[in-house]
Amino acid sequence: MKKKAIEKIPYLTISGENKHKGAKYVGVTAFKNISKVRHLFLEVYRNKKGEREVPIVRIVLTKNDFGNYFPSENVWTSQKIETDYYYSGTALLWNTPEERKDTWQMEEKRSVLFDEKDLDRIKNMCTATAWNGMSWWKYIYRQEIEIRSEKNRKIAERKYERRRQALNDRELHTEVLPAQRILDWADKIQFREKHFLYYKKRGCWVQIACSRCGRVDERRWKAGISYESNFQKFVQEPREGEFGNCPLCNARGEWKCQGKVKGWHGITNHLFLGQKYKEKGMVVRYVEVSKIWKLGLTCGENGPEMENASEKLTETEIARAYFEPDKSPQIDYHKCDPYTGEDFWDDCNLSGLANINIREAAIMPETFENIKGTIFQYSAIKEYAAENIREINLVDYMEAYRALPQIEILVKMKMIGVVRQLIQNQGAVAIWKNMNRPDEFLGIKKERVKQLAEKKGDMKFLRIMQMEKRMQQNWSMDVIEGLAEIGAERGKLEIALRYMSVKKLLNRISRYAKWEYGTGCITATARLKEMAGKYMDYIYMSQMLGYDLHNTVYQYPKNIEEKHRERVMESTQKEMDIRLKEVTEKFPLIRKHYRALRKQYIYEDENYIVRPARSAEEIVIEGQTLHHCVGGNNYLKKHNDGKSYILMLRKKNKPNIPYITIEIDAKTEAIIQWYGANDKKPDEGKMDKWIKSYVVRLRCEKKANKKKERLKIAI
Ligand SMILES: [Zn+2]
C-alpha cells in the first residue's frame, strides 16, 4: 500500500439529501489511480449531521493488497473488513463492541451503501466468488481472503526456496564421506574383524565354509582306524560358539553350525565423524554401519550343501548436524522417497514413528583432530571421551557445549556426572548460566568444588551441595555423604531441621534402618532411603496435623513404621472431614430434594434396592469407598442442579454397603453411566439387564403419572 499517497487524497464525503434515514453507517466508494494502479476506496461515515466530512475508516483495495486507514487515530491496520468466525453475529470494522453481537440481517439495515453505483464498483473490483444477494461487505471480505491466501502462498514459497538453497549450500560445503576409511575403522573397532567358520560334520569328516576367504573345504576332525587316515588333513573339532582358524586362509573365526544359519545374519552399529565445515564450523556426521555374513547353500543329495560364504560391510549416513559461529545448530536428515525409491537430504526430521533418532555412538578418532581451529577447539570432547566413555551422543554434546561453554572446565575438573547430565538435559541441573567460576556456575560453596570433583561430579552430591548453599547451612562431608545416600529432598528436610540437627536426623534414620552409612551395599542404601522417606514424611505429617514436635515422644517415636501408618490415616481422615464439610455447604439441594426424588426413583425387588443419594456427603463417601470418581464436584453439581441424579444400587441384604453407583439423566431417564468398585462393572451382564428393566419401569410410571395429572386437571 502506498500509504502516504493514499493519505493525501481528500475524503470522498457524503453530500446531498439523506436517502438513508434509518441507517447508522453509510459507505461510499470511488476508484483512484495511484502510480497507475487502480485502487478501490470505500469510506464508511457515521450517518449524522457534522460527521459526513471525515469517515470512520477508509478501506483501500488493489488487486493484490488491502489496508484500512482510521483518520481519527491516524493509524493503518490490515484486518479484513469482517472478523473471521465471530460468534453468532456479524462484526464489521466500524462496529462497536455492542453491535458485534447482532445478526447480519440487523447489520444490513444499519450499514448501507450510498447508492447502486457503489455496489457496482465493489463488484467490479472484487471478482472473488460471490453471488447476488450477499451482504455488500461480503464481496470485499471474500476478495480480502483471496489476497491474503495468495500472499501467504508466496511467502511460503519464498521460505521454501530459501530453505532449499541453504540445504544445497550445506551439501556443497560438506566433504565426500570417506566410506572406505569408515568401513575399515568400523570393522576393526566395532566388529573386531569378526569372521564365521560354518561347519557341517559327517562322521569323522567336517565340511568348512569360511566367510573371509569364501572357500569351502573338507577335513577330518577325528582320526580313523585305517592306516591312510593318519595322513589325511586334520582340523581341530569345531564347536558352536567357539573360535578356530580357517584351514585355507588361517583367519580366526567363530564356529557356526550350518543347520543354525538361515541365509544371512548381521550386526548394525552407529558412529560419529566430525569434520570441519566452512571456516570455523563443524559438521557432525552420524553414520550407520552394518556387517552381514552370508552362507551360500545348494541342494545336495542329502539336503543342503555349503557352496560358499561371504561377508559384507556397508555404511549409510543418517544425519548431519551443522554447527557454525553465531548460528543455531541445523540437523539434516537422509530420507528416501517411498515412490521413486530415491535418496535425498532434507532439513527436517520425519514425523511420528518414522522419526530418525540420533543416539549415543562411538566417535571416530580423526574427529578430535578435525576440531582444531573450529568453534569446538576448546570443547574438551577428547578429554571427555577419554574418561572411559565409549559411547557419546556427539550432537547433544556439541549442542550442550554451545549453550554452556563452562562444560570445558567441568570436563577438565573431571566432573563427569554433571557433564553427562547436562548433555542429556540441560535443564535437569540447576545452574547459573552466566557465571564462570565453577562454584558460582554450579551454585555450591567454593570449598565444595574440589570435593565434588573427587566424587567425579556425581549428581547426588551436587544436589546436596546446592541445597547446602541455598539453605545457608554448613555441613561436614560426612553429613553431605549421608544426605546424598538417602537422596534427601529439600522441602521435607527443611521441616525436619526445624526440630533437630542434621546429625541427629541422620543418626535416627540409621538407627531405624539398622544400617550404617557408606557401606557400599545396595541393600543398606535402599533401606536407609526407605526409612529416611518414612521418617521425614512422618515429621511432615505430624507438623501438618498440629503435633508438638518439640516433644521428643512425638519427634522420635520408637516404632516409626507404625506411627507413620497412623499419621497417614489421620491425614486422610482430616482431608475427608474438610471435603465433607465443603460439599455440604456447596451442594445443599441434594439433601433438600431427597424426599421428593426418593418417591420417584426408589425401587426394590427380592435381591436389590435402588434409591437416590441422600446428600452430597453420601455421594463423596460412596466415591471414596468404591474408588471411582463419582464424588467429584461435576457429578455433585449436576445432581444439585437437577440435571442428572446419582442413584445408589445395593444388595438388599446389605443395604448400607456401597455396591453400584448409577448416573441417570433427569429428563430422559437414560442411564449415563454405572460403575462398581474401581470403575469396574461387577456381574455386568446380569446387572445391565436389571438396570435396563428398572429404567423401563421408571418411564412407564412417569407416563402414568402424567396421565393422572392431566385427568386431574381435566376434572
Ligand atoms: Zn578362509
mmCIF file of N, CA and C in Angstrom, residues 440-516:
data_model
loop_
_atom_site.group_PDB
_atom_site.id
_atom_site.type_symbol
_atom_site.label_atom_id
_atom_site.label_comp_id
_atom_site.label_asym_id
_atom_site.label_seq_id
_atom_site.Cartn_x
_atom_site.Cartn_y
_atom_site.Cartn_z
ATOM 1 N N GLU A 440 30.264 -20.802 41.424
ATOM 2 C CA GLU A 440 29.124 -19.934 41.126
ATOM 3 C C GLU A 440 28.219 -20.569 40.082
ATOM 4 N N PHE A 441 28.858 -21.138 39.084
ATOM 5 C CA PHE A 441 28.127 -21.775 37.996
ATOM 6 C C PHE A 441 27.247 -22.914 38.516
ATOM 7 N N LEU A 442 27.810 -23.706 39.420
ATOM 8 C CA LEU A 442 27.066 -24.858 39.940
ATOM 9 C C LEU A 442 26.223 -24.498 41.157
ATOM 10 N N GLY A 443 26.413 -23.322 41.701
ATOM 11 C CA GLY A 443 25.625 -22.918 42.866
ATOM 12 C C GLY A 443 25.986 -23.688 44.122
ATOM 13 N N ILE A 444 27.296 -23.881 44.347
ATOM 14 C CA ILE A 444 27.729 -24.569 45.568
ATOM 15 C C ILE A 444 28.795 -23.715 46.253
ATOM 16 N N LYS A 445 29.152 -24.083 47.473
ATOM 17 C CA LYS A 445 30.190 -23.330 48.173
ATOM 18 C C LYS A 445 31.542 -23.595 47.528
ATOM 19 N N LYS A 446 32.406 -22.605 47.642
ATOM 20 C CA LYS A 446 33.688 -22.671 46.956
ATOM 21 C C LYS A 446 34.485 -23.919 47.360
ATOM 22 N N GLU A 447 34.479 -24.202 48.664
ATOM 23 C CA GLU A 447 35.305 -25.315 49.141
ATOM 24 C C GLU A 447 34.747 -26.682 48.713
ATOM 25 N N ARG A 448 33.533 -26.689 48.178
ATOM 26 C CA ARG A 448 32.934 -27.967 47.752
ATOM 27 C C ARG A 448 33.403 -28.395 46.361
ATOM 28 N N VAL A 449 33.944 -27.463 45.586
ATOM 29 C CA VAL A 449 34.277 -27.771 44.196
ATOM 30 C C VAL A 449 35.234 -28.950 44.109
ATOM 31 N N LYS A 450 36.281 -28.890 44.921
ATOM 32 C CA LYS A 450 37.280 -29.952 44.875
ATOM 33 C C LYS A 450 36.663 -31.294 45.312
ATOM 34 N N GLN A 451 35.835 -31.193 46.365
ATOM 35 C CA GLN A 451 35.211 -32.429 46.869
ATOM 36 C C GLN A 451 34.282 -33.044 45.824
ATOM 37 N N LEU A 452 33.548 -32.176 45.132
ATOM 38 C CA LEU A 452 32.645 -32.683 44.093
ATOM 39 C C LEU A 452 33.452 -33.313 42.962
ATOM 40 N N ALA A 453 34.588 -32.703 42.634
ATOM 41 C CA ALA A 453 35.441 -33.259 41.585
ATOM 42 C C ALA A 453 35.950 -34.635 42.000
ATOM 43 N N GLU A 454 36.279 -34.791 43.291
ATOM 44 C CA GLU A 454 36.729 -36.101 43.781
ATOM 45 C C GLU A 454 35.632 -37.156 43.636
ATOM 46 N N LYS A 455 34.396 -36.710 43.710
ATOM 47 C CA LYS A 455 33.258 -37.633 43.516
ATOM 48 C C LYS A 455 32.902 -37.731 42.038
ATOM 49 N N LYS A 456 33.771 -37.259 41.165
ATOM 50 C CA LYS A 456 33.564 -37.312 39.709
ATOM 51 C C LYS A 456 32.297 -36.588 39.280
ATOM 52 N N GLY A 457 31.956 -35.536 40.031
ATOM 53 C CA GLY A 457 30.785 -34.753 39.655
ATOM 54 C C GLY A 457 29.480 -35.515 39.795
ATOM 55 N N ASP A 458 29.442 -36.452 40.727
ATOM 56 C CA ASP A 458 28.232 -37.248 40.958
ATOM 57 C C ASP A 458 27.039 -36.333 41.261
ATOM 58 N N MET A 459 25.970 -36.501 40.497
ATOM 59 C CA MET A 459 24.796 -35.634 40.635
ATOM 60 C C MET A 459 24.179 -35.672 42.037
ATOM 61 N N LYS A 460 24.247 -36.859 42.689
ATOM 62 C CA LYS A 460 23.691 -36.996 44.044
ATOM 63 C C LYS A 460 24.334 -35.961 44.965
ATOM 64 N N PHE A 461 25.665 -35.822 44.824
ATOM 65 C CA PHE A 461 26.389 -34.890 45.694
ATOM 66 C C PHE A 461 26.128 -33.449 45.301
ATOM 67 N N LEU A 462 26.083 -33.214 44.002
ATOM 68 C CA LEU A 462 25.828 -31.841 43.554
ATOM 69 C C LEU A 462 24.506 -31.345 44.138
ATOM 70 N N ARG A 463 23.473 -32.195 44.099
ATOM 71 C CA ARG A 463 22.162 -31.766 44.581
ATOM 72 C C ARG A 463 22.226 -31.367 46.061
ATOM 73 N N ILE A 464 22.929 -32.182 46.860
ATOM 74 C CA ILE A 464 23.012 -31.886 48.291
ATOM 75 C C ILE A 464 23.843 -30.628 48.526
ATOM 76 N N MET A 465 24.920 -30.473 47.759
ATOM 77 C CA MET A 465 25.778 -29.299 47.941
ATOM 78 C C MET A 465 25.037 -28.020 47.546
ATOM 79 N N GLN A 466 24.230 -28.113 46.496
ATOM 80 C CA GLN A 466 23.416 -26.951 46.102
ATOM 81 C C GLN A 466 22.418 -26.610 47.204
ATOM 82 N N MET A 467 21.849 -27.648 47.793
ATOM 83 C CA MET A 467 20.880 -27.473 48.872
ATOM 84 C C MET A 467 21.549 -26.792 50.061
ATOM 85 N N GLU A 468 22.760 -27.222 50.362
ATOM 86 C CA GLU A 468 23.513 -26.666 51.489
ATOM 87 C C GLU A 468 23.662 -25.154 51.333
ATOM 88 N N LYS A 469 24.011 -24.756 50.103
ATOM 89 C CA LYS A 469 24.224 -23.321 49.896
ATOM 90 C C LYS A 469 22.903 -22.558 49.987
ATOM 91 N N ARG A 470 21.874 -23.098 49.344
ATOM 92 C CA ARG A 470 20.599 -22.383 49.342
ATOM 93 C C ARG A 470 19.983 -22.307 50.736
ATOM 94 N N MET A 471 20.214 -23.354 51.531
ATOM 95 C CA MET A 471 19.647 -23.362 52.884
ATOM 96 C C MET A 471 20.588 -22.683 53.875
ATOM 97 N N GLN A 472 21.686 -22.148 53.372
ATOM 98 C CA GLN A 472 22.681 -21.462 54.200
ATOM 99 C C GLN A 472 23.115 -22.329 55.373
ATOM 100 N N GLN A 473 23.486 -23.545 55.050
ATOM 101 C CA GLN A 473 23.952 -24.478 56.067
ATOM 102 C C GLN A 473 25.455 -24.639 55.919
ATOM 103 N N ASN A 474 26.025 -25.290 56.912
ATOM 104 C CA ASN A 474 27.440 -25.577 56.836
ATOM 105 C C ASN A 474 27.631 -27.014 57.292
ATOM 106 N N TRP A 475 27.619 -27.912 56.340
ATOM 107 C CA TRP A 475 27.632 -29.329 56.686
ATOM 108 C C TRP A 475 29.026 -29.917 56.569
ATOM 109 N N SER A 476 29.258 -30.971 57.376
ATOM 110 C CA SER A 476 30.527 -31.687 57.235
ATOM 111 C C SER A 476 30.399 -32.637 56.051
ATOM 112 N N MET A 477 31.525 -33.146 55.573
ATOM 113 C CA MET A 477 31.475 -34.054 54.427
ATOM 114 C C MET A 477 30.701 -35.333 54.773
ATOM 115 N N ASP A 478 30.791 -35.773 56.051
ATOM 116 C CA ASP A 478 30.025 -36.959 56.475
ATOM 117 C C ASP A 478 28.538 -36.730 56.265
ATOM 118 N N VAL A 479 28.103 -35.537 56.675
ATOM 119 C CA VAL A 479 26.678 -35.212 56.548
ATOM 120 C C VAL A 479 26.274 -35.195 55.083
ATOM 121 N N ILE A 480 27.115 -34.563 54.249
ATOM 122 C CA ILE A 480 26.789 -34.493 52.817
ATOM 123 C C ILE A 480 26.691 -35.890 52.232
ATOM 124 N N GLU A 481 27.623 -36.754 52.620
ATOM 125 C CA GLU A 481 27.582 -38.126 52.105
ATOM 126 C C GLU A 481 26.320 -38.845 52.569
ATOM 127 N N GLY A 482 25.972 -38.626 53.831
ATOM 128 C CA GLY A 482 24.764 -39.260 54.368
ATOM 129 C C GLY A 482 23.527 -38.776 53.635
ATOM 130 N N LEU A 483 23.407 -37.468 53.466
ATOM 131 C CA LEU A 483 22.237 -36.903 52.796
ATOM 132 C C LEU A 483 22.170 -37.344 51.333
ATOM 133 N N ALA A 484 23.358 -37.465 50.700
ATOM 134 C CA ALA A 484 23.384 -37.924 49.313
ATOM 135 C C ALA A 484 22.914 -39.369 49.238
ATOM 136 N N GLU A 485 23.304 -40.179 50.224
ATOM 137 C CA GLU A 485 22.923 -41.591 50.204
ATOM 138 C C GLU A 485 21.410 -41.762 50.363
ATOM 139 N N ILE A 486 20.799 -40.947 51.233
ATOM 140 C CA ILE A 486 19.345 -41.096 51.397
ATOM 141 C C ILE A 486 18.571 -40.300 50.347
ATOM 142 N N GLY A 487 19.273 -39.536 49.523
ATOM 143 C CA GLY A 487 18.603 -38.763 48.472
ATOM 144 C C GLY A 487 17.614 -37.771 49.036
ATOM 145 N N ALA A 488 18.065 -36.969 50.021
ATOM 146 C CA ALA A 488 17.144 -36.071 50.731
ATOM 147 C C ALA A 488 16.524 -35.035 49.805
ATOM 148 N N GLU A 489 15.245 -34.737 50.069
ATOM 149 C CA GLU A 489 14.541 -33.689 49.326
ATOM 150 C C GLU A 489 14.528 -32.435 50.181
ATOM 151 N N ARG A 490 14.605 -31.289 49.521
ATOM 152 C CA ARG A 490 14.789 -30.062 50.270
ATOM 153 C C ARG A 490 13.605 -29.731 51.188
ATOM 154 N N GLY A 491 12.399 -29.775 50.658
ATOM 155 C CA GLY A 491 11.224 -29.332 51.423
ATOM 156 C C GLY A 491 11.086 -30.052 52.745
ATOM 157 N N LYS A 492 11.106 -31.391 52.690
ATOM 158 C CA LYS A 492 10.896 -32.168 53.903
ATOM 159 C C LYS A 492 12.089 -32.081 54.836
ATOM 160 N N LEU A 493 13.276 -31.959 54.220
ATOM 161 C CA LEU A 493 14.471 -31.828 55.035
ATOM 162 C C LEU A 493 14.405 -30.537 55.852
ATOM 163 N N GLU A 494 13.975 -29.477 55.214
ATOM 164 C CA GLU A 494 13.895 -28.189 55.906
ATOM 165 C C GLU A 494 12.967 -28.274 57.112
ATOM 166 N N ILE A 495 11.840 -28.958 56.940
ATOM 167 C CA ILE A 495 10.906 -29.072 58.060
ATOM 168 C C ILE A 495 11.535 -29.881 59.194
ATOM 169 N N ALA A 496 12.173 -30.992 58.836
ATOM 170 C CA ALA A 496 12.795 -31.829 59.871
ATOM 171 C C ALA A 496 13.859 -31.045 60.633
ATOM 172 N N LEU A 497 14.608 -30.201 59.922
ATOM 173 C CA LEU A 497 15.704 -29.475 60.565
ATOM 174 C C LEU A 497 15.216 -28.379 61.516
ATOM 175 N N ARG A 498 13.915 -28.094 61.467
ATOM 176 C CA ARG A 498 13.382 -27.136 62.436
ATOM 177 C C ARG A 498 13.410 -27.738 63.841
ATOM 178 N N TYR A 499 13.379 -29.066 63.908
ATOM 179 C CA TYR A 499 13.235 -29.715 65.215
ATOM 180 C C TYR A 499 14.467 -30.471 65.667
ATOM 181 N N MET A 500 15.410 -30.706 64.761
ATOM 182 C CA MET A 500 16.597 -31.469 65.171
ATOM 183 C C MET A 500 17.764 -31.100 64.267
ATOM 184 N N SER A 501 18.973 -31.377 64.739
ATOM 185 C CA SER A 501 20.148 -31.086 63.915
ATOM 186 C C SER A 501 20.230 -32.135 62.813
ATOM 187 N N VAL A 502 20.962 -31.806 61.773
ATOM 188 C CA VAL A 502 21.052 -32.731 60.650
ATOM 189 C C VAL A 502 21.750 -34.028 61.079
ATOM 190 N N LYS A 503 22.706 -33.921 62.004
ATOM 191 C CA LYS A 503 23.405 -35.115 62.513
ATOM 192 C C LYS A 503 22.427 -36.044 63.218
ATOM 193 N N LYS A 504 21.583 -35.440 64.046
ATOM 194 C CA LYS A 504 20.606 -36.213 64.796
ATOM 195 C C LYS A 504 19.665 -36.924 63.823
ATOM 196 N N LEU A 505 19.238 -36.182 62.824
ATOM 197 C CA LEU A 505 18.322 -36.746 61.828
ATOM 198 C C LEU A 505 18.946 -37.964 61.158
ATOM 199 N N LEU A 506 20.191 -37.820 60.722
ATOM 200 C CA LEU A 506 20.853 -38.928 60.034
ATOM 201 C C LEU A 506 21.044 -40.120 60.970
ATOM 202 N N ASN A 507 21.406 -39.831 62.214
ATOM 203 C CA ASN A 507 21.588 -40.920 63.182
ATOM 204 C C ASN A 507 20.296 -41.689 63.412
ATOM 205 N N ARG A 508 19.223 -40.941 63.560
ATOM 206 C CA ARG A 508 17.944 -41.611 63.816
ATOM 207 C C ARG A 508 17.539 -42.486 62.632
ATOM 208 N N ILE A 509 17.731 -41.960 61.419
ATOM 209 C CA ILE A 509 17.394 -42.750 60.222
ATOM 210 C C ILE A 509 18.218 -44.032 60.208
ATOM 211 N N SER A 510 19.500 -43.897 60.527
ATOM 212 C CA SER A 510 20.378 -45.061 60.536
ATOM 213 C C SER A 510 19.913 -46.071 61.579
ATOM 214 N N ARG A 511 19.472 -45.565 62.741
ATOM 215 C CA ARG A 511 19.001 -46.489 63.775
ATOM 216 C C ARG A 511 17.696 -47.179 63.363
ATOM 217 N N TYR A 512 16.805 -46.427 62.751
ATOM 218 C CA TYR A 512 15.564 -47.043 62.247
ATOM 219 C C TYR A 512 15.867 -48.110 61.202
ATOM 220 N N ALA A 513 16.822 -47.796 60.319
ATOM 221 C CA ALA A 513 17.128 -48.714 59.218
ATOM 222 C C ALA A 513 17.965 -49.894 59.679
ATOM 223 N N LYS A 514 18.622 -49.747 60.826
ATOM 224 C CA LYS A 514 19.568 -50.745 61.344
ATOM 225 C C LYS A 514 20.709 -50.982 60.362
ATOM 226 N N TRP A 515 21.142 -49.912 59.698
ATOM 227 C CA TRP A 515 22.280 -49.968 58.779
ATOM 228 C C TRP A 515 23.122 -48.717 58.954
ATOM 229 N N GLU A 516 24.436 -48.861 58.681
ATOM 230 C CA GLU A 516 25.339 -47.705 58.706
ATOM 231 C C GLU A 516 25.357 -47.042 57.334
#
